[in-house]
Tab-separated table of C-alpha atoms and ligand atoms in Angstrom:
chain	number	residue	atom	x	y	z
A	1	MET	CA	12.193	12.924	9.383
A	2	GLN	CA	10.409	15.130	10.355
A	3	TYR	CA	9.966	17.165	14.082
A	4	LEU	CA	8.215	18.159	16.718
A	5	GLN	CA	8.785	21.440	18.160
A	6	VAL	CA	7.539	20.843	21.902
A	7	ARG	CA	9.049	24.012	24.545
A	8	HIS	CA	12.384	23.906	23.729
A	9	TYR	CA	12.890	20.530	22.654
A	10	VAL	CA	12.513	19.140	19.155
A	11	LEU	CA	11.340	16.199	18.532
A	12	PRO	CA	12.113	12.972	15.511
A	13	GLN	CA	8.415	13.054	15.093
A	14	LEU	CA	8.155	9.424	14.706
A	15	GLY	CA	10.538	6.381	16.940
A	16	LEU	CA	11.012	2.649	17.666
A	17	GLY	CA	8.779	1.067	19.638
A	18	THR	CA	10.836	-0.898	21.419
A	19	PHE	CA	8.318	-2.978	24.204
A	20	GLU	CA	9.462	-6.249	23.745
A	21	LEU	CA	13.153	-6.369	21.837
A	22	GLN	CA	14.743	-8.473	23.248
A	23	GLY	CA	19.131	-9.935	23.450
A	24	LYS	CA	20.147	-9.476	19.947
A	25	GLU	CA	17.188	-9.137	18.042
A	26	ALA	CA	16.920	-5.716	20.318
A	27	SER	CA	19.864	-4.470	19.979
A	28	ASN	CA	20.385	-5.921	15.918
A	29	LEU	CA	16.978	-4.416	15.100
A	30	THR	CA	18.054	-1.036	17.241
A	31	GLU	CA	20.666	-0.655	15.148
A	32	MET	CA	18.959	-1.482	11.729
A	33	ALA	CA	16.691	1.228	12.072
A	34	LEU	CA	19.055	3.777	13.207
A	35	SER	CA	20.873	2.748	9.740
A	36	MET	CA	17.084	3.249	8.315
A	37	GLY	CA	16.969	6.717	9.708
A	38	TYR	CA	14.904	6.199	12.780
A	39	ARG	CA	16.300	8.742	15.836
A	40	HIS	CA	14.241	8.497	18.234
A	41	ILE	CA	14.737	5.659	20.555
A	42	ASP	CA	11.701	4.599	23.456
A	43	THR	CA	13.001	2.049	25.909
A	44	ALA	CA	12.253	1.219	29.148
A	45	GLN	CA	13.454	-0.185	32.857
A	46	MET	CA	10.078	-3.066	32.351
A	47	TYR	CA	11.679	-3.837	28.907
A	48	GLY	CA	14.739	-5.629	29.430
A	49	ASN	CA	16.528	-4.193	26.831
A	50	GLU	CA	18.320	-1.030	28.004
A	51	THR	CA	21.590	-2.402	27.905
A	52	GLN	CA	20.781	-3.996	24.179
A	53	VAL	CA	20.001	-0.299	23.308
A	54	GLY	CA	22.608	0.837	23.843
A	55	THR	CA	24.496	-1.319	22.414
A	56	ALA	CA	22.967	-0.534	19.722
A	57	ILE	CA	23.573	3.288	19.809
A	58	ARG	CA	27.269	3.062	20.196
A	59	ARG	CA	27.106	0.517	16.866
A	60	SER	CA	26.133	3.103	14.747
A	61	SER	CA	27.337	5.792	13.308
A	62	VAL	CA	25.176	8.672	14.343
A	63	ASP	CA	25.334	11.301	16.707
A	64	ARG	CA	24.643	11.269	20.158
A	65	ASP	CA	23.498	14.353	19.597
A	66	ASP	CA	21.419	14.175	16.886
A	67	LEU	CA	18.971	11.044	18.866
A	68	TRP	CA	15.958	11.172	21.320
A	69	ILE	CA	15.948	8.644	23.557
A	70	THR	CA	13.166	8.330	25.984
A	71	THR	CA	13.839	5.766	29.085
A	72	LYS	CA	10.837	5.253	31.675
A	73	VAL	CA	10.965	4.209	35.813
A	74	TRP	CA	8.701	1.126	36.295
A	75	HIS	CA	6.350	1.812	38.936
A	76	THR	CA	7.998	-0.575	42.027
A	77	GLU	CA	11.039	2.396	41.772
A	78	LEU	CA	8.629	5.524	41.837
A	79	ALA	CA	9.692	6.186	45.723
A	80	GLU	CA	11.520	8.276	47.096
A	81	GLY	CA	15.041	6.422	48.150
A	82	ARG	CA	14.852	4.226	45.306
A	83	PHE	CA	13.826	6.713	42.471
A	84	LEU	CA	17.025	8.595	42.008
A	85	PRO	CA	18.856	4.994	41.799
A	86	SER	CA	17.379	3.513	39.779
A	87	VAL	CA	17.562	5.996	36.902
A	88	GLN	CA	21.602	5.964	37.552
A	89	ALA	CA	21.068	1.833	36.874
A	90	SER	CA	19.158	2.801	33.134
A	91	LEU	CA	21.902	4.747	33.058
A	92	ASP	CA	24.755	1.772	33.054
A	93	ARG	CA	22.795	-0.628	31.525
A	94	LEU	CA	22.027	2.832	28.473
A	95	GLY	CA	25.885	3.656	27.872
A	96	LEU	CA	24.905	7.047	28.857
A	97	ASP	CA	25.566	10.178	30.665
A	98	TYR	CA	21.666	11.994	29.856
A	99	VAL	CA	18.728	10.443	27.995
A	100	ASP	CA	16.569	13.146	26.788
A	101	LEU	CA	13.756	12.212	28.335
A	102	LEU	CA	12.525	10.284	30.673
A	103	LEU	CA	8.921	9.602	31.950
A	104	ILE	CA	7.384	7.931	34.361
A	105	HIS	CA	6.136	4.964	33.046
A	106	TRP	CA	2.835	4.649	34.997
A	107	PRO	CA	1.108	6.207	38.419
A	108	SER	CA	1.750	4.094	41.611
A	109	GLU	CA	-0.756	2.891	43.363
A	110	GLU	CA	1.615	2.835	46.329
A	111	VAL	CA	2.696	5.643	45.736
A	112	SER	CA	2.062	9.636	45.292
A	113	VAL	CA	1.859	11.005	41.696
A	114	GLU	CA	3.325	14.280	44.500
A	115	GLU	CA	5.965	12.260	45.642
A	116	ALA	CA	7.391	10.267	41.591
A	117	VAL	CA	6.942	13.770	40.320
A	118	MET	CA	9.692	14.957	42.950
A	119	GLY	CA	11.778	12.394	41.649
A	120	LEU	CA	11.802	13.166	38.180
A	121	MET	CA	11.929	16.459	38.786
A	122	GLN	CA	15.340	15.639	40.989
A	123	ALA	CA	16.575	13.373	37.741
A	124	GLN	CA	16.624	16.312	35.993
A	125	ASP	CA	18.171	19.150	38.276
A	126	ARG	CA	20.440	16.685	38.359
A	127	GLU	CA	21.109	16.353	34.705
A	128	TYR	CA	20.714	12.812	34.568
A	129	CYS	CA	17.884	13.534	31.269
A	130	ARG	CA	17.595	16.349	28.913
A	131	ALA	CA	12.831	16.544	29.292
A	132	ILE	CA	11.012	15.365	32.183
A	133	GLY	CA	7.943	13.919	31.001
A	134	VAL	CA	4.711	10.384	32.078
A	135	SER	CA	3.466	8.084	30.111
A	136	ASN	CA	-0.611	6.697	31.213
A	137	PHE	CA	-1.744	9.273	32.998
A	138	PRO	CA	-5.194	10.364	33.600
A	139	LYS	CA	-5.646	13.921	33.262
A	140	ALA	CA	-5.916	15.106	36.686
A	141	TYR	CA	-2.555	13.337	37.505
A	142	VAL	CA	-0.988	15.520	35.326
A	143	GLU	CA	-2.421	18.278	36.684
A	144	THR	CA	-1.445	17.812	39.379
A	145	ALA	CA	2.140	17.259	37.971
A	146	LEU	CA	2.332	21.326	35.928
A	147	GLU	CA	0.704	21.959	39.671
A	148	MET	CA	4.001	21.915	41.314
A	149	GLY	CA	5.900	23.404	38.592
A	150	ALA	CA	7.631	20.829	36.832
A	151	GLU	CA	7.966	21.115	32.703
A	152	ILE	CA	6.078	17.817	31.542
A	153	ILE	CA	6.600	17.211	27.447
A	154	THR	CA	4.394	15.216	26.984
A	155	ASN	CA	2.330	11.898	28.210
A	156	GLN	CA	2.638	8.924	26.933
A	157	VAL	CA	-0.432	6.998	26.090
A	158	GLU	CA	-1.967	4.408	24.127
A	159	TYR	CA	-3.607	5.763	20.535
A	160	HIS	CA	-4.639	4.967	17.437
A	161	PRO	CA	-8.234	5.891	14.960
A	162	LEU	CA	-9.501	2.968	17.249
A	163	LEU	CA	-9.474	4.534	20.293
A	164	ASP	CA	-10.371	8.442	21.396
A	165	GLN	CA	-8.221	10.475	23.166
A	166	ARG	CA	-9.695	13.746	22.799
A	167	GLU	CA	-10.286	14.733	26.168
A	168	LEU	CA	-6.525	14.102	27.234
A	169	LEU	CA	-5.454	15.233	23.623
A	170	TYR	CA	-7.215	19.048	24.125
A	171	TYR	CA	-5.743	18.918	27.827
A	172	LEU	CA	-2.057	18.629	26.494
A	173	VAL	CA	-2.657	20.100	23.224
A	174	GLU	CA	-3.837	23.393	25.368
A	175	ASN	CA	-1.427	23.442	28.312
A	176	LYS	CA	1.529	23.680	25.265
A	177	MET	CA	2.203	19.532	25.334
A	178	SER	CA	2.578	16.971	22.476
A	179	LEU	CA	1.023	13.032	23.595
A	180	THR	CA	3.005	10.698	22.484
A	181	ALA	CA	1.593	7.681	20.929
A	182	TYR	CA	2.341	4.179	21.656
A	183	SER	CA	0.606	0.869	19.852
A	184	PRO	CA	-0.017	3.064	16.807
A	185	LEU	CA	-1.303	0.681	15.091
A	186	GLY	CA	-3.220	-0.894	18.088
A	187	GLN	CA	-1.019	-3.890	17.980
A	188	GLY	CA	-2.005	-4.750	14.781
A	189	HIS	CA	-5.235	-4.637	15.631
A	190	VAL	CA	-6.168	-1.331	13.378
A	191	LEU	CA	-4.391	-3.259	10.139
A	192	ASN	CA	-7.966	-5.469	9.309
A	193	ASP	CA	-9.963	-1.766	10.240
A	194	PRO	CA	-11.779	-2.759	6.576
A	195	THR	CA	-11.808	1.953	6.406
A	196	ILE	CA	-8.503	2.306	6.717
A	197	LYS	CA	-7.204	-1.108	4.902
A	198	ASP	CA	-10.112	0.753	1.539
A	199	ILE	CA	-7.839	4.699	2.236
A	200	ALA	CA	-4.971	3.085	2.086
A	201	ALA	CA	-5.778	1.098	-1.374
A	202	ASN	CA	-6.958	4.344	-2.740
A	203	TYR	CA	-3.274	6.357	-1.880
A	204	GLY	CA	-1.763	3.404	-3.109
A	205	LYS	CA	0.270	2.960	0.831
A	206	SER	CA	-0.537	-0.142	4.092
A	207	PRO	CA	-2.208	0.145	6.337
A	208	ALA	CA	0.079	1.168	9.479
A	209	GLN	CA	1.876	3.286	6.775
A	210	ILE	CA	-2.131	5.400	6.596
A	211	ALA	CA	-2.998	4.982	10.312
A	212	LEU	CA	0.854	6.313	11.127
A	213	ARG	CA	-0.357	9.773	9.491
A	214	TRP	CA	-3.599	10.482	10.353
A	215	LEU	CA	-1.112	10.887	13.929
A	216	ILE	CA	1.274	12.434	12.552
A	217	GLU	CA	-1.046	14.914	10.940
A	218	GLN	CA	-2.001	16.323	14.248
A	219	ASP	CA	-0.410	18.496	14.738
A	220	GLU	CA	1.473	17.687	18.913
A	221	VAL	CA	1.057	14.124	18.243
A	222	LEU	CA	4.780	11.556	17.757
A	223	ALA	CA	4.762	8.586	17.202
A	224	LEU	CA	6.224	5.329	18.274
A	225	PRO	CA	5.155	1.085	16.159
A	226	ARG	CA	7.271	-1.080	16.731
A	227	SER	CA	8.459	-4.187	14.618
A	228	THR	CA	10.195	-6.724	14.086
A	229	ASN	CA	10.235	-6.619	10.490
A	230	PRO	CA	13.108	-4.163	8.519
A	231	ARG	CA	10.735	-4.364	5.605
A	232	HIS	CA	8.086	-2.837	8.038
A	233	LEU	CA	10.784	-1.437	9.623
A	234	ARG	CA	11.088	0.911	6.547
A	235	SER	CA	7.722	1.329	5.029
A	236	ASN	CA	6.656	2.769	9.103
A	237	LEU	CA	9.286	5.111	8.368
A	238	ASP	CA	8.188	5.677	4.841
A	239	VAL	CA	5.411	7.991	5.821
A	240	PHE	CA	6.092	11.706	5.151
A	241	ASN	CA	5.649	12.733	1.646
A	242	PHE	CA	2.392	11.884	1.116
A	243	ARG	CA	-1.600	14.135	2.864
A	244	LEU	CA	-4.664	12.890	3.469
A	245	SER	CA	-7.824	14.388	2.036
A	246	GLN	CA	-9.615	16.204	5.238
A	247	GLU	CA	-12.175	13.241	3.911
A	248	ASP	CA	-10.171	10.436	4.972
A	249	LYS	CA	-8.664	12.318	7.603
A	250	LEU	CA	-12.082	12.869	8.789
A	251	ALA	CA	-13.483	9.033	8.100
A	252	LEU	CA	-10.093	7.872	10.096
A	253	ASP	CA	-11.184	10.673	12.801
A	254	MET	CA	-14.557	8.423	12.835
A	255	LEU	CA	-13.430	5.202	13.969
A	256	SER	CA	-12.540	6.453	17.086
A	257	GLU	CA	-16.363	5.447	18.437
A	258	GLN	CA	-15.155	1.984	18.880
A	259	ASN	CA	-13.127	3.247	21.692
A	260	ARG	CA	-10.768	-0.081	21.187
A	261	ARG	CA	-8.610	0.252	23.832
A	262	ILE	CA	-5.442	-2.911	24.354
A	263	VAL	CA	-3.716	-1.906	27.058
A	264	ASN	CA	-5.429	-1.846	30.044
A	265	PRO	CA	-3.930	-3.927	33.016
A	266	ASP	CA	-5.217	-3.842	36.372
A	267	PHE	CA	-3.015	-1.442	38.084
A	268	ALA	CA	-3.978	0.404	35.319
A	269	PRO	CA	-5.275	4.697	37.117
A	270	GLU	CA	-8.726	5.191	35.973
A	271	TRP	CA	-8.700	7.025	32.370
A	272	ASP	CA	-10.462	9.979	31.305
B	1	A2P	P1	6.219	-7.781	13.147
B	1	A2P	O1	7.099	-7.754	13.659
B	1	A2P	O2	5.484	-8.875	12.036
B	1	A2P	O3	6.099	-5.962	12.058
B	1	A2P	P2	2.260	-0.920	17.252
B	1	A2P	O4	2.765	-0.900	17.006
B	1	A2P	O5	0.002	-0.362	17.286
B	1	A2P	O6	2.524	-2.676	18.943
B	1	A2P	O7	1.773	-2.511	17.104
B	1	A2P	C1	3.327	-3.514	16.986
B	1	A2P	C2	2.658	-4.465	16.030
B	1	A2P	O8	2.254	-4.150	13.953
B	1	A2P	C3	3.625	-5.394	15.897
B	1	A2P	O9	2.634	-7.289	15.610
B	1	A2P	C4	3.945	-6.134	14.092
B	1	A2P	O10	4.409	-6.533	13.266
B	1	A2P	C5	2.540	-5.121	13.904
B	1	A2P	N1	3.128	-4.500	12.796
B	1	A2P	C6	4.818	-2.604	12.850
B	1	A2P	N2	4.528	-2.060	11.377
B	1	A2P	C7	3.492	-2.977	10.397
B	1	A2P	C8	3.703	-2.809	9.110
B	1	A2P	N3	4.220	-2.134	8.084
B	1	A2P	N4	3.041	-4.010	8.445
B	1	A2P	C9	2.621	-4.707	9.030
B	1	A2P	N5	2.196	-5.193	10.617
B	1	A2P	C10	2.928	-3.946	11.212
């Protein structure tokens, strides 16, 4: 595993995304991922699998201190009076005293960024979490959080070679934050791109490994690939023993001209 330091936190740069994993499959795959060497697990209230992720953590032999566990507060729980009880409920489901990272999952149209970030800061004060961050936040909202004195360490957003996130990434890096890439394989779309396939063939790697390598070669980027297939889980972790040439990196950079955003629900904010 490769680690990234963000402020005074050290995060495993590659994590397991658990969106859509349910029931026994969620606990079994998470436990399997931990046994393969995954140390960073990303869940959320909305995924409905915090209990199963907690079960997998308890079943695995990995020390709690060696794990980086993230959960996220859903946008219906952001108001004062709802935020902290919802985080306590997450901890109960996970069976943990704290999570390593607590995120606001999406900004809300009903609750102001200030009110939501206040909840996040209170959760940190109460040691429900070590670090705090946001997800699906445009630059202006992150700025509001920073102005409030919140020590945001990451903004978790969709990011893969087919989506141009340069503006947001530069902003985050300038302000000593990281970008955590969800849907790093574009939910599978990246894997059929002809340029990525050609590059993959030249390295004897899979298209998924090339896309993940491109992400983690960016110094402030973490990636959370998802898979229900043990073979894919294992190969997605096997991306630390090769480097992309400058020429291939540039060819991959160029793909963002397609600017394909896959996750864009009705309640999404106006993106940068
Ligand atoms: P599967 O569960 O069959 O592995 P993202 O992480 O961008 O959301 O993408 C998830 C999708 O990518 C899932 O459909 C998953 O399918 C697929 N996937 C994940 N890893 C690989 C891989 N190494 N090779 C092929 N498909 C993969």
